[in-house]
Amino acid sequence: MLNVADNSGARKLMCIRIIGASNQRYAQIGNVIVAVIKEAVPNMSLEKSEVIRAVVVRTRKELKREDGMIIKYDDNAAVIIDQKGNPKGSRIFGAITEELRKFRFTKILSLAPDVL
Amino acid sequence: MQSLARALCRATNGDCGRRILQLQSGSLSTFCRREVHTTIQKGSDIFERRVVAFPKTVACSFFRNNHSNRCMSTAAQPNADLEGENVASALQADTPPRIKFKRLDKTAKQIMTILDKEAVEKVRSEKEVPDIQPGCIVELKVEVPENKRRVSTLKGIVIARRNAGLNTTFRLRRLVAGVGVESVFPLYSPNIKEMKILDRKKVRRAKLYYLRDRMNALKK
């Protein structure tokens, strides 16, 4: 169950599938996933048991960089996006890594409070 | 005794055999003679004559000198050659100094540790690297090459340190925007521009992984 890192209205997501990979088991930072909303804030546009797309922004599994740096978060989180890649919410919580720049999620990076 | 006799028979052709016979002549002549006679059907009369002819006095000193045959005297002389001809020469010449060769992987390990130390000293001479121990609160100025823009300041507590020569790494734990983040940095990384120790806490452990549960409780 992933946390949601923006203010789109959902609280918890459950990952169903990874987009773009046929046999991959675990999603990493930057992967787009298909998820179902398990818990939502009432009276907002997104409801429980709705199937949406999201991009993973934080994982408990370490992310390795080529210069020897390793980053590990304390939780797993995702940001809900639409088909194009734009985030649905208007604010993002928590730190985002630079790796998302490679995957063309520049709007998420610009909204992030802190970029690692 | 029979096996000894057979061995003597085999060694008869070389010089070695003669000397062994010389040595054993004391014992041989008394009780072995008859046996030697019976076991050897090779028809080597010379052999029997030799057994009888040599004096009883055993050359004991020969036996003591014989020990040097077994060890490797130089790298040049192969082991297989130590019968007959080489016996005399090995005895008279001084043994040249031994060239000791380590196993190749051991030599490689030594070279690697030397190279490692040199690299560490080189980095230490250029950059000032403070002694970071677990429990230190540290402020780093890190330049991330993907960022390309700025030098970011990170502040956190060191929870672990792993010593591995040039690849010594330390683990920093901090709270970033409400989320706990642990990062591992190589100590001698050129990306770390500056390191400053703000505070040192007294800890009784080398790895402070128990802080993961503690700091989470503070957050939520």
mmCIF file of C-alpha atoms in Angstrom:
data_model
loop_
_atom_site.group_PDB
_atom_site.id
_atom_site.type_symbol
_atom_site.label_atom_id
_atom_site.label_comp_id
_atom_site.label_asym_id
_atom_site.label_seq_id
_atom_site.Cartn_x
_atom_site.Cartn_y
_atom_site.Cartn_z
ATOM 1 C CA MET A 1 0.000 0.000 0.000
ATOM 2 C CA LEU A 2 1.496 3.218 -1.109
ATOM 3 C CA ASN A 3 0.992 6.574 0.439
ATOM 4 C CA VAL A 4 -0.142 9.376 -1.763
ATOM 5 C CA ALA A 5 2.206 12.313 -1.889
ATOM 6 C CA ASP A 6 -0.135 14.979 -3.213
ATOM 7 C CA ASN A 7 -3.435 16.630 -2.395
ATOM 8 C CA SER A 8 -5.553 14.940 -5.020
ATOM 9 C CA GLY A 9 -7.896 13.379 -2.499
ATOM 10 C CA ALA A 10 -6.682 9.838 -2.158
ATOM 11 C CA ARG A 11 -4.771 8.578 0.856
ATOM 12 C CA LYS A 12 -3.713 5.046 0.105
ATOM 13 C CA LEU A 13 -3.134 3.207 -3.132
ATOM 14 C CA MET A 14 -2.660 -0.396 -3.952
ATOM 15 C CA CYS A 15 -0.481 -1.185 -6.943
ATOM 16 C CA ILE A 16 -2.009 -3.469 -9.532
ATOM 17 C CA ARG A 17 0.385 -3.375 -12.412
ATOM 18 C CA ILE A 18 3.552 -1.719 -13.719
ATOM 19 C CA ILE A 19 3.163 0.051 -17.025
ATOM 20 C CA GLY A 20 5.701 -0.589 -19.725
ATOM 21 C CA ALA A 21 7.162 -3.776 -18.268
ATOM 22 C CA SER A 22 5.753 -7.192 -18.865
ATOM 23 C CA ASN A 23 7.400 -9.332 -16.230
ATOM 24 C CA GLN A 24 8.738 -6.812 -13.755
ATOM 25 C CA ARG A 25 7.807 -7.572 -10.209
ATOM 26 C CA TYR A 26 8.683 -4.487 -8.231
ATOM 27 C CA ALA A 27 8.235 -0.898 -9.209
ATOM 28 C CA GLN A 28 11.057 1.541 -8.668
ATOM 29 C CA ILE A 29 11.236 5.291 -8.411
ATOM 30 C CA GLY A 30 10.051 6.685 -11.713
ATOM 31 C CA ASN A 31 7.869 3.747 -12.744
ATOM 32 C CA VAL A 32 4.292 4.463 -13.704
ATOM 33 C CA ILE A 33 1.868 2.055 -12.093
ATOM 34 C CA VAL A 34 -1.805 1.244 -12.312
ATOM 35 C CA ALA A 35 -3.312 1.465 -8.869
ATOM 36 C CA VAL A 36 -6.618 1.270 -7.099
ATOM 37 C CA ILE A 37 -7.585 3.719 -4.407
ATOM 38 C CA LYS A 38 -8.070 2.007 -1.097
ATOM 39 C CA GLU A 39 -8.650 4.991 1.099
ATOM 40 C CA ALA A 40 -9.763 8.466 0.159
ATOM 41 C CA VAL A 41 -10.564 11.781 1.712
ATOM 42 C CA PRO A 42 -14.346 12.404 1.512
ATOM 43 C CA ASN A 43 -15.901 14.999 -0.784
ATOM 44 C CA MET A 44 -13.151 15.167 -3.340
ATOM 45 C CA SER A 45 -12.963 14.200 -6.989
ATOM 46 C CA LEU A 46 -11.351 10.821 -6.416
ATOM 47 C CA GLU A 47 -13.265 8.048 -4.713
ATOM 48 C CA LYS A 48 -12.462 4.732 -3.184
ATOM 49 C CA SER A 49 -11.953 1.731 -5.506
ATOM 50 C CA GLU A 50 -11.215 3.872 -8.494
ATOM 51 C CA VAL A 51 -8.505 2.664 -10.838
ATOM 52 C CA ILE A 52 -5.969 5.352 -11.700
ATOM 53 C CA ARG A 53 -2.387 5.797 -12.782
ATOM 54 C CA ALA A 54 0.389 6.980 -10.533
ATOM 55 C CA VAL A 55 4.144 7.436 -10.553
ATOM 56 C CA VAL A 56 6.275 6.092 -7.733
ATOM 57 C CA VAL A 57 8.310 8.816 -6.056
ATOM 58 C CA ARG A 58 9.565 7.281 -2.819
ATOM 59 C CA THR A 59 10.531 3.733 -1.978
ATOM 60 C CA ARG A 60 11.913 1.986 1.057
ATOM 61 C CA LYS A 61 14.220 0.103 -1.249
ATOM 62 C CA GLU A 62 17.489 1.944 -1.850
ATOM 63 C CA LEU A 63 18.049 3.955 -4.954
ATOM 64 C CA LYS A 64 21.657 3.817 -6.113
ATOM 65 C CA ARG A 65 23.417 6.548 -7.970
ATOM 66 C CA GLU A 66 26.540 6.254 -10.069
ATOM 67 C CA ASP A 67 28.657 8.433 -7.781
ATOM 68 C CA GLY A 68 28.213 5.966 -4.955
ATOM 69 C CA MET A 69 25.399 7.749 -3.205
ATOM 70 C CA ILE A 70 22.468 5.697 -1.973
ATOM 71 C CA ILE A 71 19.090 7.103 -0.998
ATOM 72 C CA LYS A 72 16.490 5.298 1.039
ATOM 73 C CA TYR A 73 13.178 6.664 2.196
ATOM 74 C CA ASP A 74 11.126 5.681 5.180
ATOM 75 C CA ASP A 75 7.970 4.977 3.256
ATOM 76 C CA ASN A 76 6.603 4.162 -0.201
ATOM 77 C CA ALA A 77 4.734 6.905 -1.958
ATOM 78 C CA ALA A 78 3.299 7.806 -5.331
ATOM 79 C CA VAL A 79 1.851 10.814 -7.069
ATOM 80 C CA ILE A 80 -1.375 10.402 -9.019
ATOM 81 C CA ILE A 81 -1.085 11.423 -12.648
ATOM 82 C CA ASP A 82 -3.292 11.442 -15.700
ATOM 83 C CA GLN A 83 -2.611 9.796 -19.025
ATOM 84 C CA LYS A 84 -0.224 12.505 -20.117
ATOM 85 C CA GLY A 85 1.964 12.582 -17.040
ATOM 86 C CA ASN A 86 0.681 15.695 -15.332
ATOM 87 C CA PRO A 87 -0.101 15.402 -11.664
ATOM 88 C CA LYS A 88 -3.724 15.555 -10.637
ATOM 89 C CA GLY A 89 -3.152 17.448 -7.424
ATOM 90 C CA SER A 90 -1.780 20.918 -7.031
ATOM 91 C CA ARG A 91 0.637 20.333 -4.191
ATOM 92 C CA ILE A 92 3.209 17.699 -3.507
ATOM 93 C CA PHE A 93 4.380 16.592 -0.081
ATOM 94 C CA GLY A 94 7.728 15.161 0.755
ATOM 95 C CA ALA A 95 11.042 15.095 -1.054
ATOM 96 C CA ILE A 96 11.492 14.033 -4.638
ATOM 97 C CA THR A 97 14.654 12.718 -6.228
ATOM 98 C CA GLU A 98 16.278 14.062 -9.359
ATOM 99 C CA GLU A 99 15.765 10.782 -11.139
ATOM 100 C CA LEU A 100 12.269 11.852 -12.107
ATOM 101 C CA ARG A 101 13.762 14.422 -14.416
ATOM 102 C CA LYS A 102 14.971 11.635 -16.614
ATOM 103 C CA PHE A 103 11.458 10.294 -16.895
ATOM 104 C CA ARG A 104 10.086 13.695 -17.952
ATOM 105 C CA PHE A 105 8.058 14.494 -14.853
ATOM 106 C CA THR A 106 9.170 18.077 -14.738
ATOM 107 C CA LYS A 107 5.890 19.414 -13.399
ATOM 108 C CA ILE A 108 6.156 17.203 -10.351
ATOM 109 C CA LEU A 109 9.729 18.339 -9.792
ATOM 110 C CA SER A 110 8.778 21.979 -9.955
ATOM 111 C CA LEU A 111 6.004 21.510 -7.401
ATOM 112 C CA ALA A 112 8.147 19.538 -4.979
ATOM 113 C CA PRO A 113 9.189 21.244 -1.745
ATOM 114 C CA ASP A 114 12.582 19.630 -1.779
ATOM 115 C CA VAL A 115 14.511 17.915 -4.511
ATOM 116 C CA LEU A 116 17.180 15.442 -3.487
ATOM 117 C CA MET B 1 64.596 -55.767 4.206
ATOM 118 C CA GLN B 2 63.524 -57.198 0.922
ATOM 119 C CA SER B 3 62.167 -53.854 -0.195
ATOM 120 C CA LEU B 4 65.394 -52.224 0.807
ATOM 121 C CA ALA B 5 67.255 -54.717 -1.249
ATOM 122 C CA ARG B 6 65.068 -54.014 -4.247
ATOM 123 C CA ALA B 7 65.618 -50.323 -3.800
ATOM 124 C CA LEU B 8 69.314 -50.858 -3.654
ATOM 125 C CA CYS B 9 69.094 -52.839 -6.802
ATOM 126 C CA ARG B 10 67.353 -50.010 -8.579
ATOM 127 C CA ALA B 11 69.811 -47.504 -7.343
ATOM 128 C CA THR B 12 72.814 -49.491 -8.329
ATOM 129 C CA ASN B 13 73.421 -47.680 -11.544
ATOM 130 C CA GLY B 14 73.810 -44.283 -10.037
ATOM 131 C CA ASP B 15 76.268 -42.973 -7.626
ATOM 132 C CA CYS B 16 73.569 -42.738 -5.051
ATOM 133 C CA GLY B 17 73.230 -46.441 -4.872
ATOM 134 C CA ARG B 18 76.836 -46.942 -4.174
ATOM 135 C CA ARG B 19 76.752 -44.560 -1.309
ATOM 136 C CA ILE B 20 73.700 -46.134 0.183
ATOM 137 C CA LEU B 21 75.425 -49.448 -0.002
ATOM 138 C CA GLN B 22 78.400 -47.902 1.646
ATOM 139 C CA LEU B 23 76.177 -46.693 4.416
ATOM 140 C CA GLN B 24 74.311 -49.868 4.953
ATOM 141 C CA SER B 25 77.270 -52.091 4.627
ATOM 142 C CA GLY B 26 77.569 -52.494 8.320
ATOM 143 C CA SER B 27 74.140 -53.963 8.776
ATOM 144 C CA LEU B 28 73.988 -55.596 5.413
ATOM 145 C CA SER B 29 77.037 -57.617 5.686
ATOM 146 C CA THR B 30 75.942 -59.212 8.892
ATOM 147 C CA PHE B 31 72.405 -60.354 8.258
ATOM 148 C CA CYS B 32 71.256 -59.194 4.890
ATOM 149 C CA ARG B 33 73.771 -60.738 2.688
ATOM 150 C CA ARG B 34 72.096 -63.979 2.332
ATOM 151 C CA GLU B 35 68.743 -62.367 1.596
ATOM 152 C CA VAL B 36 70.149 -60.076 -0.969
ATOM 153 C CA HIS B 37 71.593 -63.026 -2.621
ATOM 154 C CA THR B 38 68.314 -64.823 -2.805
ATOM 155 C CA THR B 39 65.950 -62.006 -3.772
ATOM 156 C CA ILE B 40 67.962 -60.580 -6.580
ATOM 157 C CA GLN B 41 67.620 -62.810 -9.565
ATOM 158 C CA LYS B 42 68.832 -60.178 -11.908
ATOM 159 C CA GLY B 43 72.167 -61.744 -12.195
ATOM 160 C CA SER B 44 74.034 -58.659 -11.242
ATOM 161 C CA ASP B 45 77.223 -60.010 -9.831
ATOM 162 C CA ILE B 46 78.529 -56.527 -9.400
ATOM 163 C CA PHE B 47 75.897 -55.940 -6.858
ATOM 164 C CA GLU B 48 76.897 -58.792 -4.676
ATOM 165 C CA ARG B 49 80.475 -57.974 -4.957
ATOM 166 C CA ARG B 50 79.769 -54.468 -3.869
ATOM 167 C CA VAL B 51 77.928 -55.560 -0.815
ATOM 168 C CA VAL B 52 80.794 -57.647 0.350
ATOM 169 C CA ALA B 53 83.637 -55.450 -0.642
ATOM 170 C CA PHE B 54 82.804 -52.250 1.222
ATOM 171 C CA PRO B 55 84.088 -51.695 4.665
ATOM 172 C CA LYS B 56 82.015 -52.027 7.738
ATOM 173 C CA THR B 57 82.549 -48.577 9.030
ATOM 174 C CA VAL B 58 79.505 -46.540 8.301
ATOM 175 C CA ALA B 59 80.017 -43.026 7.116
ATOM 176 C CA CYS B 60 77.699 -41.299 9.497
ATOM 177 C CA SER B 61 78.529 -37.841 8.374
ATOM 178 C CA PHE B 62 77.245 -38.708 4.969
ATOM 179 C CA PHE B 63 73.888 -39.418 6.413
ATOM 180 C CA ARG B 64 73.680 -36.056 8.060
ATOM 181 C CA ASN B 65 74.669 -34.240 4.943
ATOM 182 C CA ASN B 66 72.087 -36.148 3.071
ATOM 183 C CA HIS B 67 69.320 -34.043 4.524
ATOM 184 C CA SER B 68 70.072 -31.076 2.363
ATOM 185 C CA ASN B 69 69.110 -33.054 -0.667
ATOM 186 C CA ARG B 70 65.476 -32.932 0.202
ATOM 187 C CA CYS B 71 64.943 -29.199 0.425
ATOM 188 C CA MET B 72 64.851 -26.872 -2.517
ATOM 189 C CA SER B 73 68.161 -25.150 -2.797
ATOM 190 C CA THR B 74 67.484 -22.657 -5.548
ATOM 191 C CA ALA B 75 64.634 -21.768 -7.774
ATOM 192 C CA ALA B 76 66.751 -22.824 -10.691
ATOM 193 C CA GLN B 77 67.260 -26.435 -9.731
ATOM 194 C CA PRO B 78 64.176 -28.567 -10.141
ATOM 195 C CA ASN B 79 63.278 -31.114 -7.539
ATOM 196 C CA ALA B 80 63.291 -34.103 -9.827
ATOM 197 C CA ASP B 81 66.976 -33.942 -10.427
ATOM 198 C CA LEU B 82 68.006 -34.981 -6.980
ATOM 199 C CA GLU B 83 69.384 -38.370 -7.564
ATOM 200 C CA GLY B 84 72.746 -39.600 -8.622
ATOM 201 C CA GLU B 85 74.538 -36.798 -10.360
ATOM 202 C CA ASN B 86 73.305 -33.853 -8.382
ATOM 203 C CA VAL B 87 73.940 -35.264 -4.990
ATOM 204 C CA ALA B 88 77.613 -34.525 -4.979
ATOM 205 C CA SER B 89 77.261 -31.033 -6.382
ATOM 206 C CA ALA B 90 74.491 -30.075 -3.985
ATOM 207 C CA LEU B 91 76.559 -31.090 -1.064
ATOM 208 C CA GLN B 92 79.670 -29.196 -1.960
ATOM 209 C CA ALA B 93 78.150 -25.924 -3.225
ATOM 210 C CA ASP B 94 76.650 -23.365 -0.780
ATOM 211 C CA THR B 95 72.899 -23.121 -1.019
ATOM 212 C CA PRO B 96 72.148 -19.791 -2.708
ATOM 213 C CA PRO B 97 69.628 -17.474 -1.009
ATOM 214 C CA ARG B 98 66.050 -18.545 -1.420
ATOM 215 C CA ILE B 99 63.704 -16.427 -3.482
ATOM 216 C CA LYS B 100 60.432 -16.496 -1.684
ATOM 217 C CA PHE B 101 57.353 -16.241 -3.813
ATOM 218 C CA LYS B 102 53.997 -15.603 -2.248
ATOM 219 C CA ARG B 103 50.916 -16.955 -3.885
ATOM 220 C CA LEU B 104 49.896 -14.587 -6.602
ATOM 221 C CA ASP B 105 46.626 -13.591 -5.024
ATOM 222 C CA LYS B 106 48.372 -12.726 -1.765
ATOM 223 C CA THR B 107 50.808 -10.524 -3.615
ATOM 224 C CA ALA B 108 47.936 -8.848 -5.384
ATOM 225 C CA LYS B 109 46.194 -8.172 -2.088
ATOM 226 C CA GLN B 110 49.296 -6.495 -0.697
ATOM 227 C CA ILE B 111 49.622 -4.310 -3.752
ATOM 228 C CA MET B 112 45.963 -3.346 -3.527
ATOM 229 C CA THR B 113 46.217 -2.245 0.103
ATOM 230 C CA ILE B 114 49.247 -0.125 -0.731
ATOM 231 C CA LEU B 115 47.464 1.516 -3.651
ATOM 232 C CA ASP B 116 44.416 2.102 -1.496
ATOM 233 C CA LYS B 117 46.413 3.847 1.216
ATOM 234 C CA GLU B 118 48.124 6.033 -1.329
ATOM 235 C CA ALA B 119 44.808 7.099 -2.817
ATOM 236 C CA VAL B 120 43.403 7.918 0.622
ATOM 237 C CA GLU B 121 46.434 10.001 1.523
ATOM 238 C CA LYS B 122 46.198 11.850 -1.730
ATOM 239 C CA VAL B 123 42.583 12.823 -1.091
ATOM 240 C CA ARG B 124 43.302 13.717 2.511
ATOM 241 C CA SER B 125 46.117 16.028 1.548
ATOM 242 C CA GLU B 126 43.923 17.978 -0.837
ATOM 243 C CA LYS B 127 40.711 18.116 1.145
ATOM 244 C CA GLU B 128 40.169 18.422 4.824
ATOM 245 C CA VAL B 129 38.116 15.442 5.936
ATOM 246 C CA PRO B 130 36.962 15.487 9.539
ATOM 247 C CA ASP B 131 36.641 12.370 11.614
ATOM 248 C CA ILE B 132 32.996 11.426 11.351
ATOM 249 C CA GLN B 133 31.809 8.894 13.886
ATOM 250 C CA PRO B 134 28.334 7.540 14.544
ATOM 251 C CA GLY B 135 26.422 9.987 16.708
ATOM 252 C CA CYS B 136 27.801 13.102 15.056
ATOM 253 C CA ILE B 137 25.408 15.684 13.742
ATOM 254 C CA VAL B 138 26.906 16.758 10.497
ATOM 255 C CA GLU B 139 26.236 19.403 7.904
ATOM 256 C CA LEU B 140 27.309 18.619 4.364
ATOM 257 C CA LYS B 141 27.517 20.695 1.288
ATOM 258 C CA VAL B 142 26.925 18.334 -1.578
ATOM 259 C CA GLU B 143 26.932 19.046 -5.260
ATOM 260 C CA VAL B 144 24.786 16.601 -7.152
ATOM 261 C CA PRO B 145 25.910 16.410 -10.763
ATOM 262 C CA GLU B 146 22.399 15.784 -12.019
ATOM 263 C CA ASN B 147 21.280 18.999 -10.386
ATOM 264 C CA LYS B 148 23.887 21.077 -12.149
ATOM 265 C CA ARG B 149 22.573 24.138 -10.432
ATOM 266 C CA ARG B 150 23.477 24.411 -6.844
ATOM 267 C CA VAL B 151 25.250 23.024 -3.876
ATOM 268 C CA SER B 152 22.671 21.665 -1.482
ATOM 269 C CA THR B 153 23.132 21.664 2.252
ATOM 270 C CA LEU B 154 22.228 18.511 4.079
ATOM 271 C CA LYS B 155 22.055 18.199 7.781
ATOM 272 C CA GLY B 156 21.575 15.002 9.678
ATOM 273 C CA ILE B 157 22.871 12.490 12.148
ATOM 274 C CA VAL B 158 25.422 9.864 11.222
ATOM 275 C CA ILE B 159 24.053 6.466 12.115
ATOM 276 C CA ALA B 160 26.679 4.189 10.647
ATOM 277 C CA ARG B 161 30.174 4.228 9.264
ATOM 278 C CA ARG B 162 31.801 1.563 7.175
ATOM 279 C CA ASN B 163 35.578 1.555 6.806
ATOM 280 C CA ALA B 164 36.895 0.246 3.514
ATOM 281 C CA GLY B 165 39.894 2.347 2.552
ATOM 282 C CA LEU B 166 39.010 4.702 -0.223
ATOM 283 C CA ASN B 167 35.445 3.488 -0.250
ATOM 284 C CA THR B 168 34.724 4.411 3.332
ATOM 285 C CA THR B 169 31.049 5.320 3.542
ATOM 286 C CA PHE B 170 28.815 6.782 6.193
ATOM 287 C CA ARG B 171 25.063 6.756 6.537
ATOM 288 C CA LEU B 172 23.237 9.940 7.257
ATOM 289 C CA ARG B 173 19.695 10.089 8.521
ATOM 290 C CA ARG B 174 17.591 13.205 8.247
ATOM 291 C CA LEU B 175 14.035 14.412 8.051
ATOM 292 C CA VAL B 176 13.226 16.007 4.740
ATOM 293 C CA ALA B 177 9.854 17.700 4.393
ATOM 294 C CA GLY B 178 8.293 15.364 6.915
ATOM 295 C CA VAL B 179 9.749 12.167 5.465
ATOM 296 C CA GLY B 180 12.732 10.347 6.917
ATOM 297 C CA VAL B 181 15.540 9.834 4.451
ATOM 298 C CA GLU B 182 18.693 7.805 4.875
ATOM 299 C CA SER B 183 21.571 8.468 2.532
ATOM 300 C CA VAL B 184 24.863 6.704 2.149
ATOM 301 C CA PHE B 185 27.773 8.894 1.105
ATOM 302 C CA PRO B 186 31.319 7.894 0.246
ATOM 303 C CA LEU B 187 33.554 9.794 2.656
ATOM 304 C CA TYR B 188 36.126 10.739 0.035
ATOM 305 C CA SER B 189 33.661 11.623 -2.659
ATOM 306 C CA PRO B 190 34.599 14.633 -4.757
ATOM 307 C CA ASN B 191 30.951 15.670 -4.773
ATOM 308 C CA ILE B 192 31.030 16.511 -1.094
ATOM 309 C CA LYS B 193 32.354 20.016 -1.019
ATOM 310 C CA GLU B 194 32.400 20.656 2.669
ATOM 311 C CA MET B 195 31.754 18.758 5.850
ATOM 312 C CA LYS B 196 31.174 20.287 9.232
ATOM 313 C CA ILE B 197 30.516 18.591 12.517
ATOM 314 C CA LEU B 198 27.922 20.479 14.525
ATOM 315 C CA ASP B 199 27.554 18.266 17.536
ATOM 316 C CA ARG B 200 28.686 14.971 18.893
ATOM 317 C CA LYS B 201 26.289 12.839 20.839
ATOM 318 C CA LYS B 202 27.425 10.160 23.171
ATOM 319 C CA VAL B 203 26.359 6.794 21.848
ATOM 320 C CA ARG B 204 27.246 3.342 22.988
ATOM 321 C CA ARG B 205 26.967 1.695 19.629
ATOM 322 C CA ALA B 206 28.650 1.675 16.259
ATOM 323 C CA LYS B 207 25.456 1.426 14.252
ATOM 324 C CA LEU B 208 22.488 3.417 15.409
ATOM 325 C CA TYR B 209 19.726 1.640 13.574
ATOM 326 C CA TYR B 210 17.421 1.874 16.563
ATOM 327 C CA LEU B 211 16.861 5.506 15.616
ATOM 328 C CA ARG B 212 14.674 4.391 12.747
ATOM 329 C CA ASP B 213 11.879 3.461 15.112
ATOM 330 C CA ARG B 214 12.426 6.451 17.335
ATOM 331 C CA MET B 215 12.388 9.184 14.777
ATOM 332 C CA ASN B 216 9.316 7.808 13.101
ATOM 333 C CA ALA B 217 7.354 8.166 16.262
ATOM 334 C CA LEU B 218 8.273 11.822 16.437
ATOM 335 C CA LYS B 219 7.122 12.414 12.889
ATOM 336 C CA LYS B 220 3.558 11.119 13.106
#
